[in-house]
Coordinates of C-alpha atoms and ligand atoms in Angstrom, one line a residue:
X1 CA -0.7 -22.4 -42.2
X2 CA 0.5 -19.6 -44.3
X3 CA -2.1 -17.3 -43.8
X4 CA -1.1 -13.9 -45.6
X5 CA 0.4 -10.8 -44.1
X6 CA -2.5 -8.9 -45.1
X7 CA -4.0 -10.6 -43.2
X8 CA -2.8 -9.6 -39.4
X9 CA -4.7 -6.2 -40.1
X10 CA -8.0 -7.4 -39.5
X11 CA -7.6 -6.6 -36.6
X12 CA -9.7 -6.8 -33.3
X13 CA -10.2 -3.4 -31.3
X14 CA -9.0 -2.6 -27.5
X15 CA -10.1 -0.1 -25.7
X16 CA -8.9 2.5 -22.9
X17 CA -10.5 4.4 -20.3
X18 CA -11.0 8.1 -22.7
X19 CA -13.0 5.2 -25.0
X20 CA -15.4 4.4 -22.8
X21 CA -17.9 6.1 -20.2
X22 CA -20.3 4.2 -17.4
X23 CA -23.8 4.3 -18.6
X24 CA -26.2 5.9 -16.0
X25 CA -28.8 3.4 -14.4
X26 CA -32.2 3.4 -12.4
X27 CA -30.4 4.4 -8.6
X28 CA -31.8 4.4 -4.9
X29 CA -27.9 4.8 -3.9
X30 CA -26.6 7.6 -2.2
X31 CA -22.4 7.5 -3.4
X32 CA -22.1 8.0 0.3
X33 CA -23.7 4.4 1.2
X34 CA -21.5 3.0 -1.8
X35 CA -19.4 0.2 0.3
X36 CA -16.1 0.3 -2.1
X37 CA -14.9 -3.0 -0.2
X38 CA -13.2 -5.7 -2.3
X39 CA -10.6 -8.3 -2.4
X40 CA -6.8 -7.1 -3.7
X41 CA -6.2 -11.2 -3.6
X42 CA -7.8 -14.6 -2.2
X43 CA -7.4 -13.7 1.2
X44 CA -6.9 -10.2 1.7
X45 CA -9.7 -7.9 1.8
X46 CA -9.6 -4.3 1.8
X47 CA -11.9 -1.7 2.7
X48 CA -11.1 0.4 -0.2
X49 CA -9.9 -1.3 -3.6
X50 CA -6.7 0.9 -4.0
X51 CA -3.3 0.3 -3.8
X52 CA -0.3 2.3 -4.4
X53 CA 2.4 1.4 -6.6
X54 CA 5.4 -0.5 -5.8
X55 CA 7.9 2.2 -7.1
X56 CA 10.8 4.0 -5.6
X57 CA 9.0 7.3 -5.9
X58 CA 5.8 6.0 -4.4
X59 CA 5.7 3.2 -1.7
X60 CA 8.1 2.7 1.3
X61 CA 6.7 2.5 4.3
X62 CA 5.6 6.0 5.9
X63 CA 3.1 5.3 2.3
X64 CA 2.1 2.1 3.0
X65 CA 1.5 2.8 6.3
X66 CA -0.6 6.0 5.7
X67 CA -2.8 3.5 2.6
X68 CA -3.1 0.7 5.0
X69 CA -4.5 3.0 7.8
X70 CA -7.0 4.2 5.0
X71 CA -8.3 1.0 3.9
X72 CA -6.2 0.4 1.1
X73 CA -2.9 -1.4 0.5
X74 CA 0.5 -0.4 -0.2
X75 CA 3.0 -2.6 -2.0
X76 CA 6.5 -2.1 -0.8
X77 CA 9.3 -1.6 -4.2
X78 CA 12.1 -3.6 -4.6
X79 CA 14.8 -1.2 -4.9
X80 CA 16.1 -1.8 -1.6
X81 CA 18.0 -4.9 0.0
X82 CA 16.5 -7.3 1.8
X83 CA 17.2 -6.2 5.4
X84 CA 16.0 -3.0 4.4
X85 CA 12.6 -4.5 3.0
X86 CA 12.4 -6.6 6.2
X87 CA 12.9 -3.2 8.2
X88 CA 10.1 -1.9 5.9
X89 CA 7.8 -4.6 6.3
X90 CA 8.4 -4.3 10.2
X91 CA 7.4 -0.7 10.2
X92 CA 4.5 -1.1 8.6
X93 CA 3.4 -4.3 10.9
X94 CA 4.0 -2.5 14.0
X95 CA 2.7 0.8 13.4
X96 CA -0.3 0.5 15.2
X97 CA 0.5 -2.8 16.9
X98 CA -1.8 -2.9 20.2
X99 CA 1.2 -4.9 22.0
X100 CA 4.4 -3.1 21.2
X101 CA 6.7 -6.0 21.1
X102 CA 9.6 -6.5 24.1
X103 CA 12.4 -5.5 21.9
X104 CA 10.9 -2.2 20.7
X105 CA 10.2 -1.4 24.0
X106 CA 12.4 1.4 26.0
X107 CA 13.0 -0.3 29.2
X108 CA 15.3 1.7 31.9
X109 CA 17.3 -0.6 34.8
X110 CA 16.8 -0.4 37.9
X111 CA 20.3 1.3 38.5
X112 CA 20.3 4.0 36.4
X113 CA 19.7 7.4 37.5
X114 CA 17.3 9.5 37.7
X115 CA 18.7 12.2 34.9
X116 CA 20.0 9.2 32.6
X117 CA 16.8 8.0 32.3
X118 CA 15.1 11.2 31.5
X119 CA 17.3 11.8 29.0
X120 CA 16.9 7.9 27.3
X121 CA 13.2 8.7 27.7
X122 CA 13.6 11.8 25.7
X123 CA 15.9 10.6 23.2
X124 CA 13.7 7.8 21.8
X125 CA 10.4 10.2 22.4
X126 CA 9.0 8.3 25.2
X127 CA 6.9 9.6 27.9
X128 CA 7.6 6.5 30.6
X129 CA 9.4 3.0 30.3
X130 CA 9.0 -0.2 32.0
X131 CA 11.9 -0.9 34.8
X132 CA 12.9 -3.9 34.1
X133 CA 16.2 -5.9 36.1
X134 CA 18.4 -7.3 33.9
X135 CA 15.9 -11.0 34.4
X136 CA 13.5 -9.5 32.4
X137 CA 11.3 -8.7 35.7
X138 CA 9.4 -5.8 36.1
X139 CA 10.1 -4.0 39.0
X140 CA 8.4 -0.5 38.2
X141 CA 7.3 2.1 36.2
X142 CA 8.5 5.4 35.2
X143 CA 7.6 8.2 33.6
X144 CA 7.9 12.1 32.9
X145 CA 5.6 13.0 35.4
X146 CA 7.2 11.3 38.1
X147 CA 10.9 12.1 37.0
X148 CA 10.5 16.1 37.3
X149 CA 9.8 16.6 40.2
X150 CA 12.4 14.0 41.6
X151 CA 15.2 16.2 39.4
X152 CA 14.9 18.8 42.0
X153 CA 15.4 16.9 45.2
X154 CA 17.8 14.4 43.2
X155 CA 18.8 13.6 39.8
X156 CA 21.7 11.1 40.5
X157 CA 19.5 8.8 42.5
X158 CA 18.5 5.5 41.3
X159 CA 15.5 5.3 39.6
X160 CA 14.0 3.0 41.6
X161 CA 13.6 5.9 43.7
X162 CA 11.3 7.7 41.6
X163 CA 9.4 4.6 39.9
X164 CA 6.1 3.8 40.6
X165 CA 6.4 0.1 41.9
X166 CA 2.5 -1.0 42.4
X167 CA 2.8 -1.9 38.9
X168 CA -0.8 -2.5 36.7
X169 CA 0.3 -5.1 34.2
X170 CA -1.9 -6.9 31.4
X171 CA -1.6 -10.2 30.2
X172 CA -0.4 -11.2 26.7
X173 CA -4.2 -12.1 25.8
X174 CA -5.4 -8.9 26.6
X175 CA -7.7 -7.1 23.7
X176 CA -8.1 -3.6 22.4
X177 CA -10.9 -3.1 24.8
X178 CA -9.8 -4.5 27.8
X179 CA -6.7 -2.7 28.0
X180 CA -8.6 0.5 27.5
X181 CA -10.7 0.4 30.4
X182 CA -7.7 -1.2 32.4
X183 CA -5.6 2.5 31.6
X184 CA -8.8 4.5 32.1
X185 CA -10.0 2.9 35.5
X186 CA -6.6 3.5 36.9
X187 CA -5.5 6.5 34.8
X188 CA -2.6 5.2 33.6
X189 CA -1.0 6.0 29.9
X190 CA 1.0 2.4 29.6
X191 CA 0.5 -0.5 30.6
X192 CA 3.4 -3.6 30.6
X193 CA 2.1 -7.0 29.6
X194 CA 3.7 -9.7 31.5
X195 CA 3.8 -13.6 30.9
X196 CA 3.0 -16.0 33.8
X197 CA 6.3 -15.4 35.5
X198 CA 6.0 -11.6 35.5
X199 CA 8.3 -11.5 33.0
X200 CA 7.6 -8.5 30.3
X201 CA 7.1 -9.5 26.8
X202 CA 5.6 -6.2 25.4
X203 CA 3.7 -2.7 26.5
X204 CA 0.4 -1.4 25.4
X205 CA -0.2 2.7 24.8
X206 CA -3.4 4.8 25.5
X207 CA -1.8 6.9 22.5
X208 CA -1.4 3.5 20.5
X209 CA -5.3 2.6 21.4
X210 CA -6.8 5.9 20.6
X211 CA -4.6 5.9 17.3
X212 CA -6.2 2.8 16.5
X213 CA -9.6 3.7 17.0
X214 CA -8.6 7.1 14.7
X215 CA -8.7 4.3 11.8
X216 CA -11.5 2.3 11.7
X217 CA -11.3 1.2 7.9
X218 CA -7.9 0.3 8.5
X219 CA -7.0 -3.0 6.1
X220 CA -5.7 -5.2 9.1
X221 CA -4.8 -8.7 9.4
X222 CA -6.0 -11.6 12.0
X223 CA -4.2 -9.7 14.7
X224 CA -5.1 -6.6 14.0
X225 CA -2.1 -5.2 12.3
X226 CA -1.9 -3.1 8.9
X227 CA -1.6 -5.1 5.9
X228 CA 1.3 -4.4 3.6
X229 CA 2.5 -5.6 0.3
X230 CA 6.0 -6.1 -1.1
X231 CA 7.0 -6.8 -4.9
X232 CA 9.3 -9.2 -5.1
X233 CA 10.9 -10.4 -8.7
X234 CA 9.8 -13.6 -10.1
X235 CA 13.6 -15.0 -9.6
X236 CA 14.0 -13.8 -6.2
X237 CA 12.9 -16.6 -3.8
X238 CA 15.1 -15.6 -0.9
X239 CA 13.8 -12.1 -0.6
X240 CA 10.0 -13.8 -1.3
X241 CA 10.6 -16.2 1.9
X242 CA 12.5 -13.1 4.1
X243 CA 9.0 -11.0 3.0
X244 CA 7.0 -14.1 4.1
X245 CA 9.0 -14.4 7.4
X246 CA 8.8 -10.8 7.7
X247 CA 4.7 -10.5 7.9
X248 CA 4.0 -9.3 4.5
X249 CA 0.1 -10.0 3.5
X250 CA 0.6 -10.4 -0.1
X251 CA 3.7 -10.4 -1.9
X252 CA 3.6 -9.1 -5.7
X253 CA 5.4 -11.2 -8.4
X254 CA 6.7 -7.9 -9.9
X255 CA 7.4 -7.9 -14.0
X256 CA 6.3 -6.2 -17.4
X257 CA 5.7 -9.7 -18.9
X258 CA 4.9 -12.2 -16.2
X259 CA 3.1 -14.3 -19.7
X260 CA 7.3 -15.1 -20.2
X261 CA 7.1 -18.6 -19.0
X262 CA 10.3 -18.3 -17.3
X263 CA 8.7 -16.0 -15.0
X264 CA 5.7 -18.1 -14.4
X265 CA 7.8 -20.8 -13.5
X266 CA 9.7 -18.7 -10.5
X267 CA 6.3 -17.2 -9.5
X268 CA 5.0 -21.1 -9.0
X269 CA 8.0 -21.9 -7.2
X270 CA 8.0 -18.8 -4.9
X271 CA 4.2 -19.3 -4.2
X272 CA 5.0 -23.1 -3.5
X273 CA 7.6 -21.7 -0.8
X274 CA 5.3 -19.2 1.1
X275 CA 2.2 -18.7 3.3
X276 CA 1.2 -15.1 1.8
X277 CA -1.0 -14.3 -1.0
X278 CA 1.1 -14.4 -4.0
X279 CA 0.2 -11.8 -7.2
X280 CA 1.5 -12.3 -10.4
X281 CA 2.0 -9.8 -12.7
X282 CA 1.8 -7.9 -15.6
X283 CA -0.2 -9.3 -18.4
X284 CA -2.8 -8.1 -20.0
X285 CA -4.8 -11.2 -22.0
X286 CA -6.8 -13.5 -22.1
X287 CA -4.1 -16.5 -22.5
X288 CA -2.2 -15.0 -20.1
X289 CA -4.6 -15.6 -17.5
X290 CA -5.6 -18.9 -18.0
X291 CA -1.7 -19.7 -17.3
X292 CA -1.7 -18.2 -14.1
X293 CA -5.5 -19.0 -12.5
X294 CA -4.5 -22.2 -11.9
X295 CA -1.7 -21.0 -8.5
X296 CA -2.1 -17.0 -8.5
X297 CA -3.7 -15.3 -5.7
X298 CA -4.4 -13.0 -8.1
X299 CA -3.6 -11.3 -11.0
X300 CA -2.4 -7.5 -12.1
X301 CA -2.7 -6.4 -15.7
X302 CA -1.0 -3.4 -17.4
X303 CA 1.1 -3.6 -20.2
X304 CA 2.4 0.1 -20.9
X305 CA -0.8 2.1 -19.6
X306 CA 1.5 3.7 -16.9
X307 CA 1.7 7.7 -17.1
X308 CA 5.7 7.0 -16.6
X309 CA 6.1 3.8 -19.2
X310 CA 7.3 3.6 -22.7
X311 CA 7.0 0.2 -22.9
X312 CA 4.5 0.3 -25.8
X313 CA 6.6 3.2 -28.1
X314 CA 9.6 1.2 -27.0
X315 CA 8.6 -2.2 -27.2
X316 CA 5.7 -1.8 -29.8
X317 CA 4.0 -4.5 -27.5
X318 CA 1.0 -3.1 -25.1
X319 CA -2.4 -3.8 -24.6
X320 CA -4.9 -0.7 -24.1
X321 CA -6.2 -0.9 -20.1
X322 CA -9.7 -1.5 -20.2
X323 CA -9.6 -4.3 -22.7
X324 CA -7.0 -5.4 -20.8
X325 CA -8.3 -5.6 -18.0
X326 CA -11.8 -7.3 -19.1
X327 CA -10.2 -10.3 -20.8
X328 CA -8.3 -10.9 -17.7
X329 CA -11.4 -10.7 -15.8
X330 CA -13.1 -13.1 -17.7
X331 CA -11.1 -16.1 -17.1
X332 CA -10.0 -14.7 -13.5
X333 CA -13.5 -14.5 -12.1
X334 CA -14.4 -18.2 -13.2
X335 CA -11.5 -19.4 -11.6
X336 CA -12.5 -16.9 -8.3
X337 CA -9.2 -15.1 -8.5
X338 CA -8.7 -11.0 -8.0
X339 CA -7.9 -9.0 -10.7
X340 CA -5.8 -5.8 -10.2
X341 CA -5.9 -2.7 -13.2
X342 CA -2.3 -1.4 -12.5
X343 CA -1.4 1.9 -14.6
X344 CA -2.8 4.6 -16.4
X345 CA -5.4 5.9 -13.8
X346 CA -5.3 9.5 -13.9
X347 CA -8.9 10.3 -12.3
X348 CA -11.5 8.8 -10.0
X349 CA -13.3 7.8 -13.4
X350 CA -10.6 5.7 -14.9
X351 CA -10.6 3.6 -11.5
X352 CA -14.3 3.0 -11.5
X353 CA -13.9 1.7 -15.1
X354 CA -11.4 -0.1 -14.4
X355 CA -13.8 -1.9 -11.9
X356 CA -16.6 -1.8 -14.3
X357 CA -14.4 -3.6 -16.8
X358 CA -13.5 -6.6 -14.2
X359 CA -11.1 -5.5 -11.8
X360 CA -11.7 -6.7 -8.3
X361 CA -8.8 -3.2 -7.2
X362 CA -7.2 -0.7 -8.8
X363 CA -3.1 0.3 -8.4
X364 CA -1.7 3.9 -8.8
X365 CA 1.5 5.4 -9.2
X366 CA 1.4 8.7 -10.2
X367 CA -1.6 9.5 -8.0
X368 CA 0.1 9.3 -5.2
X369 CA 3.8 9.7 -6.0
X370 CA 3.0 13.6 -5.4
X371 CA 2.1 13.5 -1.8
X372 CA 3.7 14.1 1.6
X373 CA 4.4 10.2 2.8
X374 CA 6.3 9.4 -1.0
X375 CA 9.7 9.2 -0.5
X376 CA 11.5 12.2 -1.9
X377 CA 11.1 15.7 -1.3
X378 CA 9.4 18.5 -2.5
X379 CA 11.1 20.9 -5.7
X380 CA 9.8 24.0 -6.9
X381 CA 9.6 24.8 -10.3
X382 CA 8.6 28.0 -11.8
X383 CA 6.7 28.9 -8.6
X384 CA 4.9 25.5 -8.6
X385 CA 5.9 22.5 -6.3
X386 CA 6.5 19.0 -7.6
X387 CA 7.8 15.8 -6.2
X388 CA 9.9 13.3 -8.2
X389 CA 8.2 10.6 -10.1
X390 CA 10.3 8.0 -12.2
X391 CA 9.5 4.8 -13.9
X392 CA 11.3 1.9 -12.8
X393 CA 12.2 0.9 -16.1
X394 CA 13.8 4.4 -16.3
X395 CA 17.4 4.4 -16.6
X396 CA 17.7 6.4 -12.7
X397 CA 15.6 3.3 -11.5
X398 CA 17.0 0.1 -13.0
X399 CA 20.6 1.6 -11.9
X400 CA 19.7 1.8 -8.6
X401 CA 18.1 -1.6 -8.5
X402 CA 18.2 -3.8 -11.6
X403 CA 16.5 -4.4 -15.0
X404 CA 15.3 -7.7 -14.2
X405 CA 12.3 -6.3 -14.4
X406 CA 12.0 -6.1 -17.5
X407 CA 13.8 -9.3 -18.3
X408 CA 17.1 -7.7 -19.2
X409 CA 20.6 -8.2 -17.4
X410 CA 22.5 -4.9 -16.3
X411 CA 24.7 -4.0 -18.7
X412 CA 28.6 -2.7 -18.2
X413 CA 27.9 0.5 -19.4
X414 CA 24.8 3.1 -18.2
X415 CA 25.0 4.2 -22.4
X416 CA 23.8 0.8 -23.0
X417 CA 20.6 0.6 -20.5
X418 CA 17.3 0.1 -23.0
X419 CA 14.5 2.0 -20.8
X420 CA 10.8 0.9 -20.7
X421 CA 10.1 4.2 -18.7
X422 CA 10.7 8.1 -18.2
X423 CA 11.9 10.3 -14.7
X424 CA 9.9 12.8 -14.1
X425 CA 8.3 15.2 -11.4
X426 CA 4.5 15.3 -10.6
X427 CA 2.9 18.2 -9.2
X428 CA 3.6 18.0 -5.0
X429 CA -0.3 16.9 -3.9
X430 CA -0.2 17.2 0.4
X431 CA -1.5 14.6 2.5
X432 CA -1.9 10.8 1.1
X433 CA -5.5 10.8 3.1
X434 CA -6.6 13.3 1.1
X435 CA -5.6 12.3 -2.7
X436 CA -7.6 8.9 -1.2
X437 CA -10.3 10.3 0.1
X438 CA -10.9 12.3 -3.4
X439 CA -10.6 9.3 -5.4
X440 CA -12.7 6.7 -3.4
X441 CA -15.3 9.5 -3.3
X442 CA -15.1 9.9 -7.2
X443 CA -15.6 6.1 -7.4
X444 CA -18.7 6.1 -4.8
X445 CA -20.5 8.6 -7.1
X446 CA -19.6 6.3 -10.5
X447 CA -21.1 3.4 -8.2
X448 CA -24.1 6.0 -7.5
X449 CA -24.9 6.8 -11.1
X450 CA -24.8 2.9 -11.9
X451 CA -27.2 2.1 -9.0
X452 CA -24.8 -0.1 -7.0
X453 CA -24.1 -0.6 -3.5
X454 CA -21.0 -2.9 -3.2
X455 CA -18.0 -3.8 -5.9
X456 CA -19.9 -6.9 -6.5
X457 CA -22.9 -5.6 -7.6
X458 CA -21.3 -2.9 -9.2
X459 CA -19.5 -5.3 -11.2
X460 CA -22.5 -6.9 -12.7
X461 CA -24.5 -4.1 -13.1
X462 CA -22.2 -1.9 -14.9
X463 CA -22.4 -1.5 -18.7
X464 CA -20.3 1.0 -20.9
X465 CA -21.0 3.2 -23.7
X466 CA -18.4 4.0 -26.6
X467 CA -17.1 7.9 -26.6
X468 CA -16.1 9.9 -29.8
X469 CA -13.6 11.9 -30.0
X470 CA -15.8 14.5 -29.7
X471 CA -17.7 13.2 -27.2
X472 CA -14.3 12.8 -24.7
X473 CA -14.1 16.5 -25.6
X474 CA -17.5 17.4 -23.8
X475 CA -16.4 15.6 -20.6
X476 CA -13.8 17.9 -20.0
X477 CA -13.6 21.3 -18.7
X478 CA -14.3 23.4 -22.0
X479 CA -15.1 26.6 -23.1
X480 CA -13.6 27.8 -19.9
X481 CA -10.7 29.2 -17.9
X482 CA -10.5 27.4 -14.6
X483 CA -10.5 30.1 -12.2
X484 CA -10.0 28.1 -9.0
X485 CA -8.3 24.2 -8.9
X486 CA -10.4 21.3 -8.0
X487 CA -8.6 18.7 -5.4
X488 CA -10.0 16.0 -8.4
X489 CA -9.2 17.4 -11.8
X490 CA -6.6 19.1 -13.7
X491 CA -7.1 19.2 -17.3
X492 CA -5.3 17.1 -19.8
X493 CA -2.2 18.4 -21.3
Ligands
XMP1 P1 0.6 5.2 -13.2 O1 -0.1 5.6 -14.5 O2 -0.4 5.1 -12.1 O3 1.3 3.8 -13.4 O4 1.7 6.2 -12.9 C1 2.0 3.1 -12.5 C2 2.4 1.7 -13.0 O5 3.3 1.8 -14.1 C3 4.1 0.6 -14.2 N1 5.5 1.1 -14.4 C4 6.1 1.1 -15.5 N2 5.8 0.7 -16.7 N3 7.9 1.4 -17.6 C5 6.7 0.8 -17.8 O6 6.4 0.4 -18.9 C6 8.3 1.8 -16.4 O7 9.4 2.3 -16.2 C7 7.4 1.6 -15.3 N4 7.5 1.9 -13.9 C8 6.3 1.5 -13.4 C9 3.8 -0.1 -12.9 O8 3.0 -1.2 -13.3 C10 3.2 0.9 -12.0 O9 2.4 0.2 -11.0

């Protein structure tokens, strides 16, 4: 019982990602025929294991989007209402939707004119709409290309007059391939899809088809739209179940100590109360995990390894990422749930740890907080460009949403805000598909030198060495000036 203070420092050892390095193996694998897909929870799979971070400096939806399209997944932050996280969630849904839906399609009546209609079609960047009467009947089709001409010989007519009325239409069954050779045998660009009554209900797009095909790793549901996450807090059940209704794939039970039991509790009640994969997170241990097997879709571990968190200086609590993320692992993968290594991955090594170490995915903030589809916009500084980058335990985040991420209540007074986390700017990075494509090739070759073709195997096969100091040293850049960037390394400050 009263075991002596003295005691507490035998203490064991955790490890981080500069600790350890992947130990080369016997290979026959190319990185390029490394297959990188995995599982973010139970029932979402993804063609490559990344996700972006739900931050207000990293993922709304142009990002998600953009990582969805890529094979990865982005999880929506929660510093935005509900309607605006249901509008975010749509987005994402429908951004490469095969059937755009009958309320996002422009539709022109049958008695407008000519010139009103080219203007509508021009104002919502259109290049033809369905004409529909006001029953919801299709009686037509027009489009640029038979609206200029008509101009000439008479803009104010109706544009019955100019529509095409030997309408194609599709039915609401109609697949990807179908509706392809549909527009290409009659060489058409759009297509309405009618229920039995002729009544229209949505429109496919040559552009939308070919747009698919453009991404064929794409992490898509059953009906073949994008996936997309959204953090929700562990007390928030109705913006959980307006997520849910919404179409989100996996909804992320978003807190710096989801091993509080409070939290546990809410995240059990909100994954009673919903049909998508539910995620709880952050812990970072063994006990905490075998809390949350027993509902989780999966599990995300980080306690203060984030490049923006001060949680451990602050808190003195934290838990170093690797060992982390291994003790996680171990009860997670008996119990055949996910494991996600959230924070602290500055290069395509630390992720492939990460994996090595148990994690089933990997979740990044500041990688991607620095590229074109992150909200924000670009500064320069001293000649260099940057993008913000902010914790959302900063002081700039929690006022703009609240601190109940990190348990606390918001206080009267901004003086009196205790932050887990920094603002900051990150060096501006260009297109999201190319910080991805960097990464995911950094953690083919890891899989390469291990001699692993899929995460699976990867995972097994895998073994670490220790690194000295010294040893850390050698991996770097040294005993050089770096003439030229690499798109993959900058060297630690
Ligand atoms: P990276 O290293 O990828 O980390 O930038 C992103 C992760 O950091 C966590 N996060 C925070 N942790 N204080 C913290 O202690 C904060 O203000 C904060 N904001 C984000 C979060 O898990 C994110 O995914």
């Amino acid at each position: 019982e009263n075991e002596p203070y003295s005691s507490k420092l035998r203490v064991p050892e955790a490890l981080t990602f500069d600790d350890v390095l992947l130990r080369p193996k016997e290979s026959r694998v190319e990185p390029d025929e490394a297959d990188l897909r995995s599982r973010v929870s139970k029932n979402v799979e993804v063609s490559v294991p990344i996700l972006s971070a739900a931050m207000d400096t990293v993922t709304e939806s142009d990002l998600a989007t953009a990582m969805a399209r890529h094979g990865g997944l982005g999880v929506l932050h929660r510093n935005m209402n509900i309607d605006q996280m249901v509008e975010s969630i749509t987005q994402v849904k429908r951004a490469d939707e095969l059937i755009i839906p009958f309320e996002d399609v422009v539709t022109a009546d049958p008695e407008m004119s000519v010139r009103a209609a080219d203007e509508m079609m021009v104002r919502k960047g259109v290049g033809g709409a369905p004409v529909v009467n006001t029953n919801g009947e299709v009686l037509g089709i027009i489009s640029s290309t038979d609206i200029r001409p008509h101009l000439e010989v008479g803009e104010n007519d109706p544009v019955t007059a100019a529509m095409t009325d030997e309408v194609i239409t599709a039915p609401q069954d109609i697949d990807a391939r179908d509706a392809f050779d549909l527009m290409y045998e009659h060489k058409i660009e759009r297509v309405p899809v009618v229920d039995d009554e002729n009544l229209l209900v949505g429109l496919v797009t040559m552009q939308g088809i070919l747009q698919r095909r453009e991404y064929k790793e794409a992490a898509r549901d059953e009906d073949g739209r994008l996936r997309c996450g959204v953090a929700v807090g562990p007390f928030e059940t109705d913006r959980a179940t307006a997520a849910d209704e919404a179409g989100a794939d996996v909804l992320f039970i978003d807190c710096a100590h989801a091993h509080n039991l409070n939290v546990i509790d809410g995240a059990r009640e909100i994954k009673e109360s919903v049909d998508a994969d539910v995620v709880v997170g952050n812990v970072g241990t063994r006990e905490a995990a075998e809390d949350l097997v027993g509902f989780a879709d999966g599990i995300k571990v980080g306690i203060g390894p984030g490049s923006i968190c001060t949680t451990r200086v602050v808190s003195g609590a934290g838990m170093p990422q690797i060992t982390a993320v291994s003790q996680v692992a171990d009860v997670a993968s008996e119990n055949d749930v996910p494991v996600i290594a959230d924070g602290g991955i500055r290069y395509s090594g630390d992720a492939i740890k990460a994996i090595a170490a148990g994690a089933d995915a990997v979740m990044l903030g500041s990688y991607f907080a620095g590229t074109d589809e992150a909200p924000g916009r670009v500064v320069t500084m001293n000649g260099k460009r940057y993008k913000q980058y902010r914790g959302m335990g900063s002081v700039g985040a929690m006022k703009s949403g609240d601190g109940d991420r990190y348990l606390k209540d918001d206080p009267e007074d901004d003086e009196e805000y205790v932050p887990e986390g920094v603002e900051a700017a990150t060096p501006y990075k260009g297109t999201l598909e190319s910080e991805l494509h960097q990464l995911a090739g950094g953690m083919q070759s890891g899989m390469g030198y291990v001699g692993a073709e899929t995460i699976p195997e990867f995972k097994s096969r895998a073994e670490f060495v220790r690194v000295s100091a010294a040893g850390q040293a050698e991996g770097h850049a040294h005993d050089v000036v770096i003439t030229d960037e690499a798109p993959n390394y900058s060297p630690q400050e």
